[in-house]
Coordinates of C-alpha atoms and ligand atoms in Angstrom, one line a residue:
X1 CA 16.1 -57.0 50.9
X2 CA 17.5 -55.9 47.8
X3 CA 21.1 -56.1 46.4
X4 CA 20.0 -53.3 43.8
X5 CA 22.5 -50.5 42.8
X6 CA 21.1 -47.2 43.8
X7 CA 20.0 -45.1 40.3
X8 CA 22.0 -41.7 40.6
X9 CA 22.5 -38.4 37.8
X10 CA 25.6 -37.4 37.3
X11 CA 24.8 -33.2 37.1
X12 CA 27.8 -30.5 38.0
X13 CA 30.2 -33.3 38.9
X14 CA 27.8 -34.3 41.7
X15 CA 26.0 -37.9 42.0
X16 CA 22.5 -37.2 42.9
X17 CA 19.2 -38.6 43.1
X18 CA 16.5 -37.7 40.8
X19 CA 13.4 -35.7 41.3
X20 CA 11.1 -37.7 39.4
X21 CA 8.9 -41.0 39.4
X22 CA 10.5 -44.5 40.7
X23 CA 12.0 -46.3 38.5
X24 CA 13.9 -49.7 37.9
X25 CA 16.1 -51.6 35.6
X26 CA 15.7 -55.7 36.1
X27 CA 17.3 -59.0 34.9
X28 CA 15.7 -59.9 31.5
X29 CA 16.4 -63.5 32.6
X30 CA 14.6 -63.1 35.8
X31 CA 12.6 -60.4 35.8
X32 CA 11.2 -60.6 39.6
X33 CA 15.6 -59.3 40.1
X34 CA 15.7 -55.6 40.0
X35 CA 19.5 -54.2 39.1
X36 CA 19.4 -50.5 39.9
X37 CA 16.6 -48.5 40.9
X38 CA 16.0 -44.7 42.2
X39 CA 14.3 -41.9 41.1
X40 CA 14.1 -40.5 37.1
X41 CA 15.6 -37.0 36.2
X42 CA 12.9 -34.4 35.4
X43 CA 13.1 -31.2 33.4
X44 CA 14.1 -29.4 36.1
X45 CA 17.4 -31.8 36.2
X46 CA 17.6 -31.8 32.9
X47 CA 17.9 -28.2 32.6
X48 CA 20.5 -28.4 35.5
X49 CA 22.2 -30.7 33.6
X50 CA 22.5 -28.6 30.6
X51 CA 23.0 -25.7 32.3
X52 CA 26.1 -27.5 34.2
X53 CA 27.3 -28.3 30.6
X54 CA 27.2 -24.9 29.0
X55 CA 29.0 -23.6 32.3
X56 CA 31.8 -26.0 31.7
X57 CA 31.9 -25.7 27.8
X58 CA 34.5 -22.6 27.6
X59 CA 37.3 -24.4 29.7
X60 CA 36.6 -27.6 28.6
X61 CA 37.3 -26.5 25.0
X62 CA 40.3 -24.4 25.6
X63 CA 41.9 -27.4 27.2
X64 CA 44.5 -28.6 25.2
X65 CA 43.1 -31.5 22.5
X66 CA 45.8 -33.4 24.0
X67 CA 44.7 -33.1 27.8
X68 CA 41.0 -33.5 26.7
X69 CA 42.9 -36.7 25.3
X70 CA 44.5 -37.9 28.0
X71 CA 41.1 -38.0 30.3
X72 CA 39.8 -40.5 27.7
X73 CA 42.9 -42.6 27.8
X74 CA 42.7 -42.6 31.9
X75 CA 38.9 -43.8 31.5
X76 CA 40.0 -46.5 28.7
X77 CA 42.1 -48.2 31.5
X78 CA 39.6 -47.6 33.9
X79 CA 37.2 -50.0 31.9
X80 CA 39.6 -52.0 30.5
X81 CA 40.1 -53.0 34.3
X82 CA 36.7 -53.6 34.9
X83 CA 36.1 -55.6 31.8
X84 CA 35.4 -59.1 33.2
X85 CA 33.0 -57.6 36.4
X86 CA 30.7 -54.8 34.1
X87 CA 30.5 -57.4 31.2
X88 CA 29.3 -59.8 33.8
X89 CA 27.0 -56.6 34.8
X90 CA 25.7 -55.8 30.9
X91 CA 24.6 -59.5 30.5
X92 CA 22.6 -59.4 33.6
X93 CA 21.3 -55.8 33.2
X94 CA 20.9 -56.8 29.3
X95 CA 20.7 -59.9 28.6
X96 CA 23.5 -60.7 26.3
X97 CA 25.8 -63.1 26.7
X98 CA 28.9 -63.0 29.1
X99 CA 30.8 -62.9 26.4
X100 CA 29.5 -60.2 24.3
X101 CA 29.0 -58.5 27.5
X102 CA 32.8 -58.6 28.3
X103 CA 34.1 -58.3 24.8
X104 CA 31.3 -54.9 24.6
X105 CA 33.1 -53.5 27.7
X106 CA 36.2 -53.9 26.1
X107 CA 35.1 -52.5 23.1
X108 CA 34.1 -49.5 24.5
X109 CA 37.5 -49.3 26.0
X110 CA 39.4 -49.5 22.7
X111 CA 36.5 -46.7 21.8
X112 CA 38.1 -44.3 24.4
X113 CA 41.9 -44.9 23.3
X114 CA 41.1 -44.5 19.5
X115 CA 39.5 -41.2 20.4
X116 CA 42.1 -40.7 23.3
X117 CA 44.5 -40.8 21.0
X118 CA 43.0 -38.5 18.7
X119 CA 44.4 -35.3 20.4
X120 CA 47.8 -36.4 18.7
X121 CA 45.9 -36.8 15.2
X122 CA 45.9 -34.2 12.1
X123 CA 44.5 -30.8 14.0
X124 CA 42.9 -29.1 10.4
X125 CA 44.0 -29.0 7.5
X126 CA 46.4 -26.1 5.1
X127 CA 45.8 -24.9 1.7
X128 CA 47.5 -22.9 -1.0
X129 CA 46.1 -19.6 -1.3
X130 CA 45.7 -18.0 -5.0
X131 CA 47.2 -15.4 -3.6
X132 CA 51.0 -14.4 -2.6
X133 CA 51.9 -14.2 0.8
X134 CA 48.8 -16.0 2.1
X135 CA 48.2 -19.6 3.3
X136 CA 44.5 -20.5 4.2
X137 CA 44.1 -22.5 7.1
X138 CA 41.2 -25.0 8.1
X139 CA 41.0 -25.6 12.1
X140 CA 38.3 -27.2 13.9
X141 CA 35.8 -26.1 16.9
X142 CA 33.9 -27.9 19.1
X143 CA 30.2 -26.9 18.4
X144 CA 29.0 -26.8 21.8
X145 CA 26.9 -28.3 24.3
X146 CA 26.4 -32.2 23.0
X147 CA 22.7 -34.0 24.0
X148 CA 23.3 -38.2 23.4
X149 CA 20.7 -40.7 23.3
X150 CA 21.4 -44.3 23.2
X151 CA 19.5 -46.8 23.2
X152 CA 19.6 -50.6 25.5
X153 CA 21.1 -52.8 23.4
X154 CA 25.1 -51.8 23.4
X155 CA 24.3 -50.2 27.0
X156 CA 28.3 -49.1 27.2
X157 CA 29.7 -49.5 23.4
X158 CA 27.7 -46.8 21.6
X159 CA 27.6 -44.4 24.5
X160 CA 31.4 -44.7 24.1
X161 CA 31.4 -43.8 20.3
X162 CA 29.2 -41.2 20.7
X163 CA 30.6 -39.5 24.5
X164 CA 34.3 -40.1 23.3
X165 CA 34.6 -37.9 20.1
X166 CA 32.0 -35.6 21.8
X167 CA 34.6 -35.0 24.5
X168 CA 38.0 -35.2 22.9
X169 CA 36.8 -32.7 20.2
X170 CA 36.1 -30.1 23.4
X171 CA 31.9 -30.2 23.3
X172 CA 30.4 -30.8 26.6
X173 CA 27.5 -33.5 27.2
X174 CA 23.9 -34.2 28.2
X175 CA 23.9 -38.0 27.8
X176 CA 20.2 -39.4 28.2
X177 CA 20.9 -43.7 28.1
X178 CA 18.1 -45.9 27.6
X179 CA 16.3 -46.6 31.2
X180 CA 16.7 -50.1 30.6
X181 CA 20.5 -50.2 31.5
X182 CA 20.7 -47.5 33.3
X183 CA 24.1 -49.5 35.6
X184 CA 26.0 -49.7 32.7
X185 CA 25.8 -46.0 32.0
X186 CA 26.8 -45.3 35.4
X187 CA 29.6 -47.2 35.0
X188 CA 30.9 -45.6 32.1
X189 CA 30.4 -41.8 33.4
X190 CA 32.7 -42.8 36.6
X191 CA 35.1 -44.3 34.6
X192 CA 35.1 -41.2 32.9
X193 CA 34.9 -39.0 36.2
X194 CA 37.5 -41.6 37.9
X195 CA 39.7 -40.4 34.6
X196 CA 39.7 -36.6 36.1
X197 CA 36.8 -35.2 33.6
X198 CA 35.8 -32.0 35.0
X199 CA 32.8 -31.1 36.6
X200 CA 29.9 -30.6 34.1
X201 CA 31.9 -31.9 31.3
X202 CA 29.8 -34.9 31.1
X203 CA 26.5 -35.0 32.4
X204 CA 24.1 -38.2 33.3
X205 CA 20.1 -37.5 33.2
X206 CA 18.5 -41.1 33.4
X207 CA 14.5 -41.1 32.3
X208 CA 11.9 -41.9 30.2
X209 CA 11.0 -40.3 27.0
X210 CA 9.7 -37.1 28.5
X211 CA 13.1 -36.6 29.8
X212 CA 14.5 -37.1 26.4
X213 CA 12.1 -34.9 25.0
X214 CA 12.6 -32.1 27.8
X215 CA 16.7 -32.6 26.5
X216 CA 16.4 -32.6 22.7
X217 CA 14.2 -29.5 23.2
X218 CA 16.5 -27.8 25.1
X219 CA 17.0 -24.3 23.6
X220 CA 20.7 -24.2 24.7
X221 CA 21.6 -27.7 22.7
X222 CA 24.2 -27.4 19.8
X223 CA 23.8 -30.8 19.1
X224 CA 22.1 -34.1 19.0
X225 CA 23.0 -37.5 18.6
X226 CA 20.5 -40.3 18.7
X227 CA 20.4 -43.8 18.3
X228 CA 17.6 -45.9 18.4
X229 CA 14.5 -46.2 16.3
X230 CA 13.6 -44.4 12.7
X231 CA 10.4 -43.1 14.1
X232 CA 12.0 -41.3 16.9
X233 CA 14.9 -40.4 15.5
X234 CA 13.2 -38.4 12.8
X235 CA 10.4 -36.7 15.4
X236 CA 13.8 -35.2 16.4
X237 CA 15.3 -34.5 13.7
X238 CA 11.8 -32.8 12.5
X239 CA 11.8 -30.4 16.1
X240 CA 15.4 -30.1 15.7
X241 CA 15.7 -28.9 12.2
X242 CA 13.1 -25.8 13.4
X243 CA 15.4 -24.9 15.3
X244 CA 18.4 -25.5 13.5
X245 CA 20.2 -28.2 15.7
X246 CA 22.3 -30.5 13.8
X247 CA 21.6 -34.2 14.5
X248 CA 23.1 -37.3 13.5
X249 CA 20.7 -40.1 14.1
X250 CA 21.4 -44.1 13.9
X251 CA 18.4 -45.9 13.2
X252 CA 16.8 -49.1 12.4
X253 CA 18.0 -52.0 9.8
X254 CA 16.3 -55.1 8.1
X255 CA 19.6 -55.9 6.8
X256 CA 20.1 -59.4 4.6
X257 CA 22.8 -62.2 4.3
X258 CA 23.4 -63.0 0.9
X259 CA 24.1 -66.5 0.3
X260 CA 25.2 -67.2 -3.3
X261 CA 25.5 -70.5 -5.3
X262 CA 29.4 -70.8 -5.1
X263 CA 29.9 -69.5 -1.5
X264 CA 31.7 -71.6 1.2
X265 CA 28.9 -72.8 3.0
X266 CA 30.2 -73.6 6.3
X267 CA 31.3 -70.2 6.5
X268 CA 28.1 -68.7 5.6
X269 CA 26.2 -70.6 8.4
X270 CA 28.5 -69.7 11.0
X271 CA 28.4 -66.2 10.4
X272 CA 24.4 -66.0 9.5
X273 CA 23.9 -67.6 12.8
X274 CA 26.0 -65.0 14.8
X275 CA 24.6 -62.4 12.3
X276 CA 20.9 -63.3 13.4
X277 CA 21.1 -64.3 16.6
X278 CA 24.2 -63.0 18.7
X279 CA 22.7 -60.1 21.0
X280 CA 19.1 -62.1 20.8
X281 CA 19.4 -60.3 17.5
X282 CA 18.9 -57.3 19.2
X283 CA 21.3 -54.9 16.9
X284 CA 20.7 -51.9 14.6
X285 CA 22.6 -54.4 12.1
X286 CA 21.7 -58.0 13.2
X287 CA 21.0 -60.0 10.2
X288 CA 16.8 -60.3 10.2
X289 CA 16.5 -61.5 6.5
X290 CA 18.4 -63.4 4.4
X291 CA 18.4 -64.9 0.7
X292 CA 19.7 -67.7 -0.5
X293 CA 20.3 -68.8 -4.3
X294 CA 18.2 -71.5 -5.6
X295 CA 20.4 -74.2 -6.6
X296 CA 21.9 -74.0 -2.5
X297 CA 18.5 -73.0 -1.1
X298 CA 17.3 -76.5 0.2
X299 CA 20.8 -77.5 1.8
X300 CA 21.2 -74.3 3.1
X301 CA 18.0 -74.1 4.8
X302 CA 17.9 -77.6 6.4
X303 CA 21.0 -77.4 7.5
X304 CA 20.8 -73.7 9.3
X305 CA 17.4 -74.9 10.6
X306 CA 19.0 -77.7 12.6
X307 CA 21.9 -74.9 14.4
X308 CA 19.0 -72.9 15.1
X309 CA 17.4 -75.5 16.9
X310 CA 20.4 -76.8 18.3
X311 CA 21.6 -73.1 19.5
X312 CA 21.9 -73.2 23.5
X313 CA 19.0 -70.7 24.7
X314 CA 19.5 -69.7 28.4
X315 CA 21.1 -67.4 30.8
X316 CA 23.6 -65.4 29.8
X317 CA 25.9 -65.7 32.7
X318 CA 26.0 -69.2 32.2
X319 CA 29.3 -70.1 29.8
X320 CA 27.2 -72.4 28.0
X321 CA 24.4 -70.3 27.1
X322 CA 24.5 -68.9 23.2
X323 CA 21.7 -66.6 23.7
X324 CA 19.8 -65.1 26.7
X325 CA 16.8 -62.9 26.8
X326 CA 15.0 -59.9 25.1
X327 CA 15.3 -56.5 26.6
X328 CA 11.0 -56.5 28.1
X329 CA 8.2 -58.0 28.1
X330 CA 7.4 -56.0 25.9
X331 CA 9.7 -56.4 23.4
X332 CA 8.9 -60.2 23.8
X333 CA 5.1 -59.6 23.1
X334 CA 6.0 -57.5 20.1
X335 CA 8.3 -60.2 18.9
X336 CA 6.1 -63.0 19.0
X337 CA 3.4 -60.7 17.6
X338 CA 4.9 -59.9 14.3
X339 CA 5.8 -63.8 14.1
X340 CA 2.0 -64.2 14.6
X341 CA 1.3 -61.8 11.8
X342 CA 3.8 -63.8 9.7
X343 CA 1.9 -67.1 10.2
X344 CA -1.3 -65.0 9.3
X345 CA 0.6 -64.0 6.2
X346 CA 1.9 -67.8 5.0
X347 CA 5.1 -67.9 6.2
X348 CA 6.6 -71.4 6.9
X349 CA 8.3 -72.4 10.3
X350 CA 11.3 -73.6 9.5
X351 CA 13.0 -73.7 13.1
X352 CA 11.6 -72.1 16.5
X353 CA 8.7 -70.1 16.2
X354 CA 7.0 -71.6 19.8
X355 CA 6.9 -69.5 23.0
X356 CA 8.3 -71.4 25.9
X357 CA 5.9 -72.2 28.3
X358 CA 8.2 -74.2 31.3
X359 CA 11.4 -73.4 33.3
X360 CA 13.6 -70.4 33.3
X361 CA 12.8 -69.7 29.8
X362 CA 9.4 -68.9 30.9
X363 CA 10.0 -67.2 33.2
X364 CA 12.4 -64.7 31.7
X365 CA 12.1 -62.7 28.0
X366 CA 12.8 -65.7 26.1
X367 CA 12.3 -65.6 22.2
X368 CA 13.1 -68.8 20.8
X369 CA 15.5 -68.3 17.7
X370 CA 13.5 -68.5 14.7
X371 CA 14.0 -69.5 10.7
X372 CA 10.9 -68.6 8.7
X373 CA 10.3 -69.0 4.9
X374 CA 8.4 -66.8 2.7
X375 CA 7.1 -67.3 -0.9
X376 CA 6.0 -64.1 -0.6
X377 CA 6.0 -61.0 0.3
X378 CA 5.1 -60.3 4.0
X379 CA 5.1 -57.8 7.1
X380 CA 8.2 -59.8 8.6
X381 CA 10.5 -59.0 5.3
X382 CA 9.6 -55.0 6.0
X383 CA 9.1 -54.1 9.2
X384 CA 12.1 -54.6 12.1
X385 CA 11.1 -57.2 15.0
X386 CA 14.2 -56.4 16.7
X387 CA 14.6 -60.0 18.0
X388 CA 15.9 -63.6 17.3
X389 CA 14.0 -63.8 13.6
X390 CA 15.4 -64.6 10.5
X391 CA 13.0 -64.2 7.6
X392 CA 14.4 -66.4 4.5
X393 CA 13.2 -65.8 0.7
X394 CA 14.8 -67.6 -2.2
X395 CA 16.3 -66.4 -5.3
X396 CA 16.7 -67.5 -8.9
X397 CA 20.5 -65.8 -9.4
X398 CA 22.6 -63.3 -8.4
X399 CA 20.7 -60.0 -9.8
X400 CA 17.6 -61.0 -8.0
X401 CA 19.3 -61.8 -4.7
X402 CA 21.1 -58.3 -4.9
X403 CA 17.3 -56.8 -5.7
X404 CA 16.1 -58.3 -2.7
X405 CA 18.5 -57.6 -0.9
X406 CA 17.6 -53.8 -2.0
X407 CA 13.9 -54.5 -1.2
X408 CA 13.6 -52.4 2.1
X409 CA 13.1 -48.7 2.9
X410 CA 16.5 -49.3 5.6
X411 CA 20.0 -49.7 4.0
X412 CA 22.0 -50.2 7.5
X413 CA 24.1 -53.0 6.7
X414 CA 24.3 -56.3 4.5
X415 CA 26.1 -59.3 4.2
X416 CA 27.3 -61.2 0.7
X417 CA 28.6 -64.4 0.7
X418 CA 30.4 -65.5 -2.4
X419 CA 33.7 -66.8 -3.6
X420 CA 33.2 -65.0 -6.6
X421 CA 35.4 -61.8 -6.8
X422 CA 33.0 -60.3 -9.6
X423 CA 30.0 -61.3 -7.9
X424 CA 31.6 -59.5 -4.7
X425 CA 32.2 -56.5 -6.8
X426 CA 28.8 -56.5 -8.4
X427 CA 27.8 -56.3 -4.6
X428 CA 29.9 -53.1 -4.0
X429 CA 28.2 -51.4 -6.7
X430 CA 24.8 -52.8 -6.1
X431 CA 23.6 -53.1 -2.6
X432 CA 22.7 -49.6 -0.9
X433 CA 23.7 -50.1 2.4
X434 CA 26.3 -47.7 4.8
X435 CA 28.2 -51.3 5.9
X436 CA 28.7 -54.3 3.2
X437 CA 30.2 -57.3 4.9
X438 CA 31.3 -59.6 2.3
X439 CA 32.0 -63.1 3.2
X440 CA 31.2 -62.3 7.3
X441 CA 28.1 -61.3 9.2
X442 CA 25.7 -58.2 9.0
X443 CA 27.2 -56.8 12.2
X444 CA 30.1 -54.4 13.4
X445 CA 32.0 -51.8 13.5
X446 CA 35.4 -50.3 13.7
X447 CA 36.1 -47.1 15.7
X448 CA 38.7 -46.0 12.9
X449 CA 36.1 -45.8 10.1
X450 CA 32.5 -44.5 9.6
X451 CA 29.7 -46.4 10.8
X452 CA 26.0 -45.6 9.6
X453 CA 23.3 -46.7 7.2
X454 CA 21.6 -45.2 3.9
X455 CA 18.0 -44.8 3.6
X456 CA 15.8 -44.7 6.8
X457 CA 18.6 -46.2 9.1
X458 CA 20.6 -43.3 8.9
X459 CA 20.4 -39.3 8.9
X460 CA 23.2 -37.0 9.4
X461 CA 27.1 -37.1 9.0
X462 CA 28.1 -41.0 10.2
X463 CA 29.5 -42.1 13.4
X464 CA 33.0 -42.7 14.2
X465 CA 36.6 -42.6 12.7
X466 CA 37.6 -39.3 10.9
X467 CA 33.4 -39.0 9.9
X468 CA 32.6 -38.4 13.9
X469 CA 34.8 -35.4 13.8
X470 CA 32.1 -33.7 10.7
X471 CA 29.4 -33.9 13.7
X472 CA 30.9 -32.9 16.4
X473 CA 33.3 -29.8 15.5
X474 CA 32.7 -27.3 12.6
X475 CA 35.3 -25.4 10.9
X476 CA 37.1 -22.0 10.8
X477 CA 38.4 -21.3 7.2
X478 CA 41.2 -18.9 8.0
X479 CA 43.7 -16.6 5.6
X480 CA 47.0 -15.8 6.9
X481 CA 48.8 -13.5 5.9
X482 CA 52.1 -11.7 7.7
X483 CA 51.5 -8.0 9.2
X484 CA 53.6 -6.6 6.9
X485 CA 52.7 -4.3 4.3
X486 CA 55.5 -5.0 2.0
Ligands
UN1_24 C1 27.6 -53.6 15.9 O1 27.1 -54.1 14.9 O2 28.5 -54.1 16.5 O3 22.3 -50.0 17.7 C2 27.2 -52.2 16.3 C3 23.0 -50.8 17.0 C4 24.0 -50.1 16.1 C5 25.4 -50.6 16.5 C6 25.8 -51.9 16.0 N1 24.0 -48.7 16.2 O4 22.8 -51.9 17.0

């Protein structure tokens, strides 16, 4: 017997089984526990689903902004209501804890009333015209039919700060989530149906990659926005470009905690701990590398090595537990595989490191949290693990903590901790990153300002606040003038 949700599309207004393979989302903590399972979308959906979405696109974006609104406001208390039982559900589908699990749901709920409330925000913008008689106008259009990809590890968050301006800005979606957490994503679209969202407005296809290949090549797409990895993200930004799609694509980190000689250190090891290993360090802008002044270096390390060790591995539903699982197996293998590479490369356990072998933490995706040192270069310091890893590298002052802080092809986010308002400053001017944190950890985000990353993290206008509406509408310059002649 199973206890399993029932995996269901969301195409036309209508919940419906797919038409593809079998398919199943499980517990990362115990894997033999399957959470929702049914049949994948294929093509064939997919096009429905588009199809459904260009159908509803004209009404949808003649509503008033203030209607469209409205809906997301409805949905907002929808999953504001259902905080406590879907975070419960994220950490079990996920494997986060129940507390980032809640506190994601109701994230993605204060998501849906910033954009809600963007109906009653600046419309466009008015100009002077050079010319008498004449005022130039600047409104804004929805661009069309929306495809979103997210990815597993905010399962409800980033679908919300992609869907939400999509919707309130009058596009209609194709939302593809990651197949991983495919409950979650079902919650969200009935919160959003539950609201009063029209039929077609938003659209669930859950699949594989082919699915999201068979959607990001629709020909009918306006849009695309992706997040997940570099490699992906630009295949479809490459496919898309030939076509002349816009895309806006979040992508990968290896983002750094700064520690400097004069910083508070008690304050720089509680936040590189959450930085590094909240989420199983499983975020775009988890902190994955960190340097640390020489003159602090040996305190600093000890002493982070004994939290690591001491940090309460387990499952996430338990209130205890500090940090559950991995997403797969897979992601487990390839986790403790570029540790192994590490070792082959001379990097120096500090803390963790060991694959469990006994209990529940066998049993499930377990990565034990790990501190490594390097005196050199290595594979770890470049490449993203995606996991509970912190790679540590010391530095003789400032400048050279600031250069390697710079030395990686991603720019997502950083962290600088410092007392030193100059230093700070130095920071602003030197790191390039899309988010600088200074004095808390690598990760989060505001729905009131713009979210993204410089070099290979990011690609396309950035996410949320006032920068989500450059994506998702584009502009109609207009010059008024009255009928009359004279
Ligand atoms: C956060 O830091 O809270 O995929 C959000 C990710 C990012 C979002 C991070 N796009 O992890």
């Amino acid at each position: 017997m199973t206890d399993a949700t029932e995996l269901r599309h969301l195409i036309a207004g209508e919940w419906q089984p797919g038409h593809g393979d079998s398919i199943s989302s499980v517990n990362p903590t115990h894997p033999s526990v399957v959470i929702a399972e049914g049949n994948c979308a294929t093509a064939a959906d997919v096009d429905s689903a588009v199809g459904a979405a260009g159908e509803a696109l004209t009404g949808w974006a003649r509503t008033p902004i203030h209607e469209r609104g409205a809906v997301l406001l409805a949905a907002a208390a929808v999953v504001e209501r259902n905080a406590e039982a879907w975070g419960l559900e994220l950490a079990t589908e996920e494997g986060k804890t129940k507390a980032e699990g809640i506190g994601e749901v109701r994230r993605a709920a204060q998501i849906l009333r910033y954009y809600g409330n963007e109906g009653d925000r600046q419309a466009g913008e008015i100009f002077a015209s050079p010319r008498a008689g004449e005022q130039i106008l600047v409104t804004r259009k929805p661009v069309g039919v929306v495809a979103v990809i997210t990815p597993f590890n905010f399962p409800i968050a980033i679908p919300a700060w992609k869907i939400a301006p999509a919707l309130v800005y009058g596009n209609t979606v194709v939302w593809k989530p990651a197949t991983t957490v495919p409950l979650l994503a079902i919650r969200l679209a009935e919160a959003l149906t539950t609201a009063g969202l029209p039929p077609g407005v938003l659209n669930l296809v859950i699949g594989e990659s082919p699915i999201g290949e068979a959607l990001v090549e629709h020909p009918d797409l306006a849009a695309i926005s992706f997040t997940g990895s570099t490699t992906v993200g630009r295949r479809i930004a490459a496919s898309a470009a030939a076509r002349g799609v816009p895309v806006q694509a979040e992508m990968g980190g290896k983002n750094a905690a700064v520690v400097l000689d004069d910083a508070d250190i008690e304050l720089a090891l509680d936040q590189v701990m959450l930085g590094a290993f909240r989420s199983s360090g499983q975020k775009c802008t988890a902190t994955s590398r960190l340097i640390v002044t020489e003159a602090i270096a040996d305190r600093f390390l000890s002493e982070l090595a004994t939290r690591v060790d001491a940090l309460v591995v387990g499952d996430p539903t338990d209130e205890a537990t500090q940090m559950g699982p991995v997403i797969t197996g897979a992601a487990q293998r390839s986790i403790y595989g570029g540790l192994g590479t590490a070792m082959g490369q001379d990097a120096e356990v500090l803390a963790g490191g060991e694959p469990y072998f006994k209990g529940l933490l066998a049993e499930g995706f377990f990565v034990a949290p790990t501190l490594v040192e390097l005196a050199a270069p290595a594979d770890i310091w470049s490449d993203e693990l995606f996991g509970p890893v912190l790679a540590a590298r010391r530095a003789a002052d400032a400048d050279e903590a600031f250069a390697l802080a710079n030395d990686s092809d991603f720019g997502l986010s950083a962290a600088i901790f410092t007392q030193d308002l100059t230093r700070a400053l130095h920071a602003v001017e030197d790191i390039d990153v899309g988010v600088l944190h200074i004095n808390s950890e690598s990760a989060g985000a505001d729905p009131h300002v713009p979210f993204g990353g410089a070099k290979k993290s990011g690609l396309g206008p950035k996410e949320q606040g006032t920068a989500a509406r450059e994506f998702f509408t584009h502009t109609t310059t207009v010059y008024l003038r009255g009928g009359n002649a004279n």
